Coordinates of C-alpha atoms in Angstrom, one line a residue:
M421 CA 19.7 38.9 34.7
E422 CA 18.9 36.1 37.5
E423 CA 14.9 36.4 36.7
N424 CA 15.7 36.6 33.0
M425 CA 18.1 33.6 32.7
V426 CA 14.9 31.5 34.9
Q427 CA 12.7 32.9 31.9
Q428 CA 14.9 31.6 29.6
S429 CA 15.9 28.1 30.9
P430 CA 14.3 24.6 28.8
D431 CA 12.5 24.0 32.4
T432 CA 9.9 26.5 31.5
R433 CA 8.9 25.6 28.4
L434 CA 8.5 22.4 28.6
R435 CA 5.1 23.5 30.5
W436 CA 3.3 23.0 27.1
L437 CA 4.6 19.3 26.8
M438 CA 3.2 17.2 29.4
P439 CA -0.3 18.8 28.6
G440 CA 0.1 17.7 24.7
A441 CA 1.1 14.5 25.5
L442 CA -2.3 14.2 27.7
I443 CA -4.3 15.5 25.2
L444 CA -3.1 13.0 22.4
A445 CA -3.3 10.5 25.1
W446 CA -6.9 11.7 25.7
A447 CA -7.8 11.7 21.8
V448 CA -6.5 7.9 21.9
D449 CA -9.6 6.5 24.3
F450 CA -12.0 9.1 22.5
L451 CA -11.1 8.2 19.3
F452 CA -10.1 4.2 19.6
W453 CA -11.8 3.3 22.3
G454 CA -14.4 0.4 21.6
R455 CA -14.5 1.5 17.8
I456 CA -13.1 0.0 14.7
P457 CA -10.2 3.1 13.7
G458 CA -11.8 4.9 10.6
I459 CA -11.3 8.2 9.7
S460 CA -10.1 8.5 13.4
F461 CA -6.6 7.3 12.6
F462 CA -6.4 9.8 10.0
I463 CA -7.6 12.8 12.4
W464 CA -5.2 11.0 15.4
C465 CA -2.5 11.4 13.5
G466 CA -2.7 15.1 11.9
L467 CA -3.6 16.2 15.7
A468 CA -0.1 14.6 16.8
S469 CA 1.7 16.2 13.5
G470 CA -0.1 19.6 14.6
L471 CA 1.1 19.2 18.1
L472 CA 4.5 18.6 16.9
V473 CA 4.3 21.7 15.3
F474 CA 3.0 23.9 18.0
L475 CA 5.9 22.4 20.9
A476 CA 8.6 23.4 18.2
V477 CA 6.9 26.8 18.0
N478 CA 6.4 27.1 21.1
L479 CA 10.4 26.0 22.0
K480 CA 11.6 27.9 19.2
L481 CA 13.0 25.3 17.3
R482 CA 13.8 25.3 13.5
T483 CA 12.2 22.9 11.4
H484 CA 14.7 21.1 9.2
R485 CA 13.5 20.7 5.5
L486 CA 13.5 17.2 5.6
T487 CA 11.1 17.2 8.2
W488 CA 8.2 18.3 6.0
L489 CA 8.7 15.2 3.8
L490 CA 7.8 12.9 6.8
F491 CA 4.7 15.1 7.4
A492 CA 3.8 13.7 3.7
V493 CA 4.5 10.6 4.6
V494 CA 2.8 10.8 7.7
L495 CA -0.7 11.9 6.1
L496 CA -0.7 9.7 3.2
S497 CA -0.1 7.0 5.3
A498 CA -2.6 7.7 7.7
G499 CA -4.9 8.9 4.4
M500 CA -4.5 5.4 2.7
T501 CA -6.1 3.8 6.2
A502 CA -9.2 6.3 6.1
L503 CA -9.4 5.6 1.7
R504 CA -8.9 1.7 1.5
M505 CA -10.8 -1.4 3.4
E506 CA -8.4 -3.7 2.2
P507 CA -6.8 -5.1 5.2
L508 CA -3.2 -5.0 4.4
T509 CA -3.3 -2.0 2.7
R510 CA -4.1 -0.3 6.5
F511 CA -2.2 -2.4 8.4
V512 CA 0.8 -1.2 6.4
N513 CA -0.3 1.8 6.1
G514 CA -1.1 2.5 9.8
A515 CA 2.2 0.9 10.4
G516 CA 4.1 3.2 8.4
A517 CA 2.5 6.2 9.5
L518 CA 3.3 5.6 13.2
F519 CA 6.7 4.8 12.7
A520 CA 6.7 8.1 10.3
L521 CA 5.7 9.8 13.9
V522 CA 8.1 8.6 15.6
L523 CA 10.9 9.6 13.6
L524 CA 9.0 13.0 13.1
A525 CA 9.3 13.4 16.6
N526 CA 13.0 12.3 17.0
T527 CA 14.5 13.7 14.2
Y528 CA 12.4 17.0 14.0
T529 CA 15.7 19.9 14.1
T530 CA 18.0 17.3 12.6
G531 CA 16.9 15.5 9.6
H532 CA 19.1 13.1 11.3
W533 CA 16.6 10.2 9.6
W534 CA 17.9 10.6 6.3
F535 CA 21.3 9.9 7.4
Y536 CA 20.5 6.4 9.5
H537 CA 22.2 3.4 9.4
L538 CA 19.6 0.2 9.1
L539 CA 20.1 -0.3 12.8
D540 CA 19.8 3.4 13.7
Y541 CA 16.3 3.3 12.5
L542 CA 15.6 0.9 15.6
V543 CA 18.6 1.3 18.2
R544 CA 18.4 5.0 18.4
L545 CA 14.6 5.3 18.5
F546 CA 14.5 3.0 21.2
S547 CA 17.5 4.5 23.2
S548 CA 15.8 8.0 22.7
F549 CA 12.7 6.5 24.0
F550 CA 13.9 5.1 27.4
T551 CA 16.7 8.2 27.9
G552 CA 12.9 9.8 27.4
L553 CA 11.3 8.0 30.2
S554 CA 14.4 8.7 32.8
R555 CA 13.7 12.5 32.3
L556 CA 10.1 12.4 33.3
G557 CA 10.9 14.2 36.6
E558 CA 11.9 17.2 34.6
L559 CA 8.2 17.9 33.8
F560 CA 7.5 18.2 37.5
R561 CA 10.4 20.2 38.2
V562 CA 9.1 23.4 36.6
H563 CA 9.5 26.3 38.7
F564 CA 6.4 28.9 39.0
P565 CA 6.5 32.0 41.1
E566 CA 4.1 32.4 43.7
G567 CA 4.3 34.2 46.7
G568 CA 8.0 35.7 46.0
K569 CA 8.6 31.7 46.2
Q570 CA 9.9 29.8 44.0
V571 CA 7.4 26.8 44.4
S572 CA 8.3 23.5 42.8
T573 CA 5.3 21.9 40.8
P574 CA 4.4 18.9 42.8
G575 CA 3.8 21.2 45.9
I576 CA 1.6 22.9 44.2
V577 CA -0.3 19.6 42.3
L578 CA -0.5 17.9 45.7
R579 CA -1.9 21.7 47.1
R580 CA -4.4 22.1 44.5
A581 CA -5.3 18.7 44.3
C582 CA -6.2 18.9 48.5
A583 CA -8.3 21.7 47.6
V584 CA -10.1 19.9 45.0
L585 CA -10.8 16.9 47.0
R586 CA -12.1 19.2 49.8
G587 CA -14.8 21.5 47.7
L588 CA -15.8 17.7 46.6
L589 CA -16.7 16.4 49.9
L590 CA -18.4 19.3 50.5
V591 CA -20.8 20.0 47.4
L592 CA -21.7 15.8 47.1
P593 CA -24.4 15.8 49.9
I594 CA -25.6 19.2 48.8
L595 CA -26.0 17.9 45.1
I596 CA -27.7 14.7 46.5
F597 CA -29.9 16.5 48.6
F598 CA -31.1 19.5 46.0
G599 CA -31.3 15.9 42.9
A600 CA -33.8 14.0 45.0
L601 CA -36.2 16.9 44.9
L602 CA -36.0 17.5 41.0
S603 CA -36.0 13.6 40.3
S604 CA -39.2 14.1 42.4
A605 CA -40.7 17.0 41.0
D606 CA -39.7 15.6 36.8
L607 CA -39.9 12.2 35.7
V608 CA -37.5 13.2 32.5
F609 CA -34.8 14.5 35.2
R610 CA -35.2 11.3 37.1
R611 CA -34.3 8.5 34.0
Q612 CA -31.1 11.2 32.5
I613 CA -29.8 10.8 36.3
N614 CA -30.7 6.9 36.2
T615 CA -29.2 6.9 33.5
L616 CA -25.8 8.8 34.6
I617 CA -25.6 6.9 38.3
N618 CA -25.8 3.3 36.2
W619 CA -22.1 5.0 34.4
F620 CA -20.9 4.7 37.8
S621 CA -21.7 1.0 38.5
L622 CA -19.2 -1.4 39.3
E623 CA -18.7 -2.9 35.8
N624 CA -18.8 0.4 34.5
L625 CA -16.3 2.0 37.0
L626 CA -13.5 -1.1 36.7
E627 CA -14.1 0.1 32.8
W628 CA -13.3 4.1 33.5
I629 CA -10.4 3.0 36.0
L630 CA -8.8 0.9 33.0
R631 CA -9.3 3.8 30.6
A632 CA -7.4 6.2 32.5
G633 CA -4.9 3.9 33.5
L634 CA -4.3 3.6 29.7
V635 CA -4.4 7.1 29.1
L636 CA -1.8 8.2 31.9
T637 CA 0.4 5.5 30.2
L638 CA 0.4 6.5 26.9
M639 CA 0.5 10.3 28.3
C640 CA 4.1 9.0 30.3
V641 CA 4.8 7.5 26.7
F642 CA 4.2 10.5 24.6
S643 CA 6.1 12.8 26.8
A644 CA 9.1 11.0 26.9
I645 CA 9.1 10.7 22.7
L646 CA 8.4 14.3 22.8
L647 CA 11.1 14.9 25.5
E648 CA 14.0 13.5 23.9
G649 CA 13.4 14.0 20.5
L650 CA 12.7 17.9 20.6
L651 CA 14.7 18.8 23.4
P652 CA 17.3 15.7 23.6
R653 CA 19.5 15.8 27.3
K654 CA 22.5 15.6 24.8
Q655 CA 22.4 17.3 21.2
P656 CA 22.9 14.0 18.5
Q657 CA 25.6 14.1 16.1
R658 CA 24.5 13.4 12.5
P659 CA 25.6 9.8 11.6
D660 CA 28.3 9.3 9.2
P661 CA 26.7 6.9 6.3
S662 CA 30.0 5.3 5.2
R663 CA 31.1 5.0 9.2
Q664 CA 31.9 1.5 9.4
H665 CA 30.0 0.0 12.9
I666 CA 31.8 -3.1 13.0
A667 CA 35.0 -3.9 12.0
P668 CA 35.5 -6.1 9.2
F669 CA 37.0 -9.5 9.7
L670 CA 36.2 -11.5 7.1
G671 CA 39.4 -11.9 4.0
W672 CA 38.8 -10.8 0.6
T673 CA 40.3 -14.4 -0.8
E674 CA 36.6 -15.9 1.4
T675 CA 34.5 -12.7 0.0
S676 CA 35.6 -13.2 -3.5
I677 CA 35.0 -16.7 -3.5
I678 CA 31.7 -16.6 -2.1
L679 CA 30.5 -13.9 -4.4
G680 CA 32.0 -15.5 -7.6
G681 CA 30.6 -18.6 -6.7
V682 CA 26.8 -17.1 -5.7
N683 CA 27.5 -15.0 -9.3
L684 CA 27.9 -18.3 -11.1
L685 CA 25.4 -20.2 -9.8
F686 CA 22.7 -17.2 -10.6
L687 CA 24.0 -16.9 -14.4
L688 CA 23.6 -20.7 -14.8
F689 CA 20.1 -20.5 -13.4
V690 CA 19.6 -17.2 -15.9
V691 CA 20.6 -19.3 -18.7
I692 CA 18.3 -22.0 -18.2
Q693 CA 15.2 -19.6 -17.5
F694 CA 16.0 -18.0 -21.0
R695 CA 15.6 -21.3 -22.1
Y696 CA 12.4 -22.8 -20.8
L697 CA 10.3 -19.5 -19.0
F698 CA 11.2 -16.8 -22.2
G699 CA 11.9 -19.4 -24.8
G700 CA 7.7 -20.9 -24.7
D701 CA 5.4 -23.5 -24.0
V702 CA 7.4 -26.2 -26.4
H703 CA 10.8 -26.1 -24.2
I704 CA 8.7 -26.4 -20.6
Q705 CA 6.7 -29.1 -22.8
Q706 CA 10.3 -31.4 -23.2
I707 CA 10.7 -31.4 -19.4
G708 CA 6.7 -33.0 -19.5
L709 CA 5.2 -30.2 -17.8
D710 CA 2.6 -27.5 -18.8
Y711 CA 2.7 -24.3 -18.1
A712 CA 0.9 -23.8 -15.0
T713 CA 2.6 -26.4 -13.2
Y714 CA 5.9 -24.7 -14.4
A715 CA 4.9 -21.4 -13.2
R716 CA 3.4 -22.5 -9.6
R717 CA 6.7 -24.8 -9.0
G718 CA 9.2 -22.6 -7.0
F719 CA 7.7 -19.3 -7.7
A720 CA 8.0 -18.8 -3.5
E721 CA 11.8 -20.0 -3.4
L722 CA 12.5 -17.3 -6.2
V723 CA 11.3 -14.1 -4.6
A724 CA 12.9 -15.8 -1.1
V725 CA 16.3 -15.9 -3.3
A726 CA 15.9 -12.5 -3.9
V727 CA 15.6 -11.2 -0.3
F728 CA 18.4 -13.4 0.8
S729 CA 20.5 -12.5 -2.1
I730 CA 19.9 -8.9 -0.6
L731 CA 20.8 -9.7 2.8
L732 CA 24.2 -11.8 1.6
A733 CA 25.1 -8.2 -0.4
V734 CA 24.9 -6.2 2.5
S735 CA 26.2 -8.6 5.2
L736 CA 29.3 -9.2 3.1
G737 CA 29.8 -5.3 2.8
V738 CA 29.6 -4.9 6.6
I739 CA 32.2 -8.0 7.5
S740 CA 34.5 -8.4 4.6
Q741 CA 38.2 -6.7 4.4
R742 CA 38.5 -4.7 1.5
K743 CA 42.4 -2.8 2.0
T744 CA 43.1 -1.7 -1.6
I745 CA 41.5 0.2 -4.4
T746 CA 40.8 -2.6 -6.7
R747 CA 39.4 -4.7 -4.8
I748 CA 37.0 -2.7 -3.6
K749 CA 36.0 -2.1 -7.1
L750 CA 36.0 -5.5 -7.5
F751 CA 33.4 -6.0 -4.5
S752 CA 31.5 -3.5 -6.5
A753 CA 31.4 -4.9 -9.6
F754 CA 30.7 -8.7 -8.2
L755 CA 27.7 -7.0 -6.2
I756 CA 26.5 -5.0 -9.2
L757 CA 26.5 -8.3 -11.1
L758 CA 24.9 -9.9 -8.9
F759 CA 21.9 -7.4 -8.4
L760 CA 21.5 -7.8 -12.1
Q761 CA 21.3 -11.3 -11.7
V762 CA 18.7 -11.0 -9.0
I763 CA 16.8 -8.4 -11.2
V764 CA 16.6 -11.3 -13.7
I765 CA 15.1 -14.0 -11.6
L766 CA 12.8 -11.5 -10.0
V767 CA 11.6 -11.3 -13.7
S768 CA 11.5 -14.9 -13.8
S769 CA 9.4 -14.5 -10.6
F770 CA 7.0 -12.3 -12.0
Q771 CA 6.5 -14.4 -15.4
R772 CA 6.0 -17.3 -13.4
L773 CA 2.9 -15.5 -11.7
A774 CA 1.5 -14.0 -14.3
L775 CA 1.5 -17.6 -16.0
Y776 CA 0.0 -18.9 -13.1
E777 CA -3.1 -16.4 -12.7
T778 CA -3.7 -16.7 -16.6
V779 CA -4.8 -20.1 -15.4
F780 CA -6.2 -19.4 -12.2
G781 CA -6.8 -15.8 -12.0
F782 CA -5.9 -13.6 -9.5
T783 CA -6.2 -12.7 -5.8
R784 CA -5.0 -10.6 -3.0
L785 CA -2.0 -12.5 -2.5
R786 CA -0.7 -12.8 -6.1
M787 CA -1.6 -8.7 -6.2
Y788 CA 0.8 -8.5 -3.0
T789 CA 3.4 -10.3 -4.4
H790 CA 3.0 -8.3 -7.8
V791 CA 3.7 -5.4 -6.5
F792 CA 6.4 -6.5 -3.6
I793 CA 8.3 -7.9 -6.5
I794 CA 8.2 -4.7 -8.4
C795 CA 8.9 -2.7 -5.6
L796 CA 11.9 -5.1 -5.0
A797 CA 13.5 -4.5 -8.1
L798 CA 13.0 -0.7 -7.5
L799 CA 15.2 -1.7 -4.4
L800 CA 17.8 -3.3 -6.6
L801 CA 18.4 -0.6 -9.3
V802 CA 18.8 1.8 -6.2
L803 CA 21.4 -0.3 -4.7
I804 CA 23.1 -0.9 -7.7
A805 CA 23.0 3.4 -8.5
M806 CA 24.7 3.2 -4.2
E807 CA 27.8 1.1 -5.6
L808 CA 28.1 3.0 -8.8
F809 CA 28.6 6.5 -6.4
E810 CA 29.7 4.8 -3.2
Q811 CA 27.2 5.0 -0.6
R812 CA 26.2 1.8 0.3
G813 CA 26.3 2.8 4.1
R814 CA 22.5 4.2 3.2
F815 CA 21.0 1.3 2.4
G816 CA 18.9 2.2 5.7
L817 CA 17.5 4.7 3.7
A818 CA 16.4 2.3 1.1
L819 CA 14.9 -0.3 2.8
L820 CA 12.6 2.5 3.9
G821 CA 11.9 3.9 0.9
F822 CA 11.2 0.5 -0.2
A823 CA 8.9 0.0 2.5
Y824 CA 7.0 3.5 2.2
A825 CA 6.9 2.2 -1.6
F826 CA 5.2 -1.0 -1.0
S827 CA 2.6 0.7 1.6
L828 CA 1.6 3.4 -0.8
A829 CA 1.1 1.2 -3.5
L830 CA -1.1 -0.8 -2.3
G831 CA -3.7 1.6 -1.7
V832 CA -3.0 3.7 -4.9
I833 CA -3.5 0.8 -6.9
N834 CA -6.7 -0.2 -4.8
V835 CA -5.8 -3.9 -4.7
D836 CA -9.5 -5.4 -4.4
G837 CA -10.9 -2.9 -7.7
M838 CA -7.6 -4.4 -9.4
I839 CA -8.6 -8.1 -8.5
V840 CA -12.0 -7.7 -10.3
R841 CA -10.9 -5.6 -13.2
L842 CA -8.3 -8.4 -14.0
N843 CA -10.6 -11.3 -12.8
V844 CA -13.1 -9.6 -15.5
L845 CA -10.7 -9.0 -18.2
H846 CA -9.6 -12.8 -17.2
A847 CA -13.1 -14.2 -17.6
A848 CA -13.6 -12.5 -21.1
H849 CA -10.8 -14.5 -22.1
G850 CA -13.3 -17.7 -22.0
N851 CA -12.2 -18.4 -18.1
E852 CA -14.8 -18.7 -15.2
L853 CA -15.2 -15.9 -13.2
D854 CA -14.9 -16.6 -9.2
Y855 CA -18.2 -14.8 -7.9
T856 CA -17.6 -16.7 -4.1
Y857 CA -14.1 -15.0 -4.5
L858 CA -15.3 -11.4 -5.5
R859 CA -17.9 -11.5 -3.2
S860 CA -15.8 -11.9 0.1
L861 CA -13.4 -8.7 -1.2
S862 CA -14.0 -5.3 0.6
T863 CA -16.7 -2.3 -0.9
D864 CA -12.8 -1.3 -2.6
M865 CA -14.2 -3.1 -5.5
V866 CA -17.3 -1.2 -5.8
P867 CA -16.2 1.4 -8.2
A868 CA -14.6 -1.4 -10.2
L869 CA -17.5 -3.2 -10.6
L870 CA -19.8 0.3 -11.3
H871 CA -17.2 0.6 -14.4
L872 CA -17.2 -2.8 -15.2
Q873 CA -20.8 -3.9 -15.4
P874 CA -21.8 -2.3 -18.8
N875 CA -19.1 -3.6 -20.5
P876 CA -20.5 -4.9 -23.7
D877 CA -16.9 -7.4 -24.4
I878 CA -18.3 -9.3 -21.6
S879 CA -20.5 -12.5 -21.9
R880 CA -23.6 -12.7 -20.2
T881 CA -23.0 -15.0 -17.6
V882 CA -19.9 -12.7 -16.5
H883 CA -22.5 -9.8 -17.1
A884 CA -25.2 -11.8 -15.0
D885 CA -22.5 -12.3 -12.0
L886 CA -21.1 -9.0 -12.0
T887 CA -24.7 -7.5 -11.4
A888 CA -25.4 -9.8 -8.8
L889 CA -22.5 -8.7 -7.4
L890 CA -23.7 -5.4 -7.1
T891 CA -27.3 -6.1 -6.2
C892 CA -25.6 -7.7 -3.2
A893 CA -23.3 -4.8 -2.8
R894 CA -26.6 -2.1 -3.1
Y895 CA -28.4 -4.5 -0.4
D896 CA -26.2 -3.8 2.1
A897 CA -25.0 -0.7 2.0
L898 CA -29.1 0.6 2.2
E899 CA -29.5 -1.8 5.0
A900 CA -26.1 -1.5 6.8
E901 CA -26.3 0.9 10.1
Q902 CA -24.6 4.2 10.1
P903 CA -21.5 4.1 11.8
D904 CA -20.4 6.6 14.3
W905 CA -18.6 9.0 12.7
R906 CA -15.1 8.0 14.3
S907 CA -15.3 4.5 12.5
L908 CA -16.1 6.2 9.4
H909 CA -14.3 4.8 6.1
L910 CA -14.4 7.1 2.7
S911 CA -14.8 3.6 0.8
P912 CA -17.8 1.9 2.1
L913 CA -19.4 5.9 2.1
Q914 CA -18.3 6.6 -1.4
A915 CA -19.8 3.1 -2.6
R916 CA -23.2 3.7 -0.6
I917 CA -23.6 6.7 -2.4
A918 CA -22.7 5.3 -5.7
L919 CA -24.8 2.4 -4.9
Q920 CA -28.2 4.2 -3.7
N921 CA -28.7 5.6 -7.6
W922 CA -27.9 2.1 -9.4
Q923 CA -30.4 0.8 -10.6
V924 CA -29.2 -1.5 -13.3
G925 CA -30.0 -4.6 -11.3
L926 CA -33.8 -3.6 -10.8
Q927 CA -34.1 -3.1 -13.7
E928 CA -33.3 -6.5 -14.7
G929 CA -35.3 -8.0 -12.5
F930 CA -32.6 -8.7 -10.0
T931 CA -34.5 -9.1 -6.5
V932 CA -32.9 -9.3 -2.6
H933 CA -34.7 -12.1 -0.4
V934 CA -33.9 -14.1 2.7
R935 CA -34.1 -17.7 3.5
R936 CA -33.6 -19.4 6.3
G937 CA -31.3 -16.0 7.4
E938 CA -29.3 -15.8 4.7
V939 CA -29.5 -13.6 1.9
F940 CA -29.3 -14.6 -1.7
T941 CA -30.1 -12.2 -4.9
S942 CA -31.8 -14.2 -8.1
S943 CA -32.8 -13.5 -11.5
P944 CA -35.3 -15.1 -13.4
R945 CA -32.1 -17.2 -14.8
A946 CA -30.3 -17.7 -11.5
S947 CA -30.1 -17.5 -8.1
W948 CA -27.0 -16.2 -6.1
A949 CA -25.9 -16.4 -2.1
C950 CA -25.0 -13.1 -0.8
H951 CA -22.4 -13.8 1.5
P952 CA -21.9 -11.4 4.6
V953 CA -19.6 -8.7 3.1
R954 CA -16.4 -6.7 4.9
G955 CA -16.1 -3.5 5.1
W956 CA -19.7 -1.4 5.3
D957 CA -19.0 -0.4 9.1

């Protein structure tokens, strides 16, 4: 009976946790050390997800249905980092994948992330991590039967380490003796042995020590996350989204004055916007401004107003006192009116940005802002629905959804490809195409360029610029060295395959040549500089 209890105790099931954490830590070293992350990040996230499933099955844990949604988020976000080369897209999706992995490990069996408050996403995750660190000793106290006795894991590890050390000391002189004879007998073998010896030079030895230390540190970090996430010391209770963490202290009179004043100010602004911004060019010219100048002034401030309005509404929802049903309904009405007016302000900001782009074209920052404004407007609609259904405590979940919607949207629309398409459309209406800026974009733009280049609606000048861009891109694709498979990205790979068969530039007389170390492409009519392209390796 006692043996059965020992076999079923949680400690005996931990034997796979630390080896799994060691595999994850070693994979970080193998996939990322000295290399640019590429498809390796997607592979590592897939390995981490698979390890979670393996440990959960080994521990006989139930997988919560909401956990599968997090799995999808991890794989989608990690996949975007391998699919796109545009910097912000890769960064936000990489960060999102890592955060979703941590959520996954901490709420694998409970699905509590769906009910977290805003601060819970940080406080609970950090507290779980430090609790896991304090429990690492449990991983070294797993008992195994040996010689009829229960011998602790540290004792077994120490005994085996001493045996391995003695074996190494005995075999070392034997290996040196036979190695010297074989090296004298074969020159090729001698060269390989010399290469092996160079690995253990002082410089390489310091690097190996640093990498070993990093692997051990990461092993402890991953072990702590997995230990407290899958086998918590105390089973956490499901958070209540409606529960207040701070006792309300701001009176209703003060709250109503604040919300009433802000709503009146926003209403005045909206009325003026309908006259000047939505009313046409005539009204703007009456104040001595053109559309571009009016659009440029105050755009960032309007976005800031929208963001701070949401923070104000959330803060008042936490600290304001509403003791009667009437006050609760009035408070919700104030917030809904505020959110609706902020949506109008966002439409004004979006319109300003569009007006500015009609003159100056599209850039990455402007594309980011487009996507941000749309996602922020969707967040406001969600907040309005939360007010109507009395789910104000779900703001943290709504904000998390906004963050992932923004990051995934950047990858889906292909920022650099969209910039090329919109700027070519902008140039088709008689504006100048900024060749130099387009040349600085990543290989994500190549599919859009190939699609637009035969467009009969564009002018001869724009057609020449696009052909020059593709000629430079083809040169870079064919001349670039093949990267290590761990640094491989799908975007440059797809571009390289597509450009190998592209012959339009050659047919139109475009050639590539090098002058004083700089690469140029030229045609019988003009010459373009091939600035260094980012993203081939």
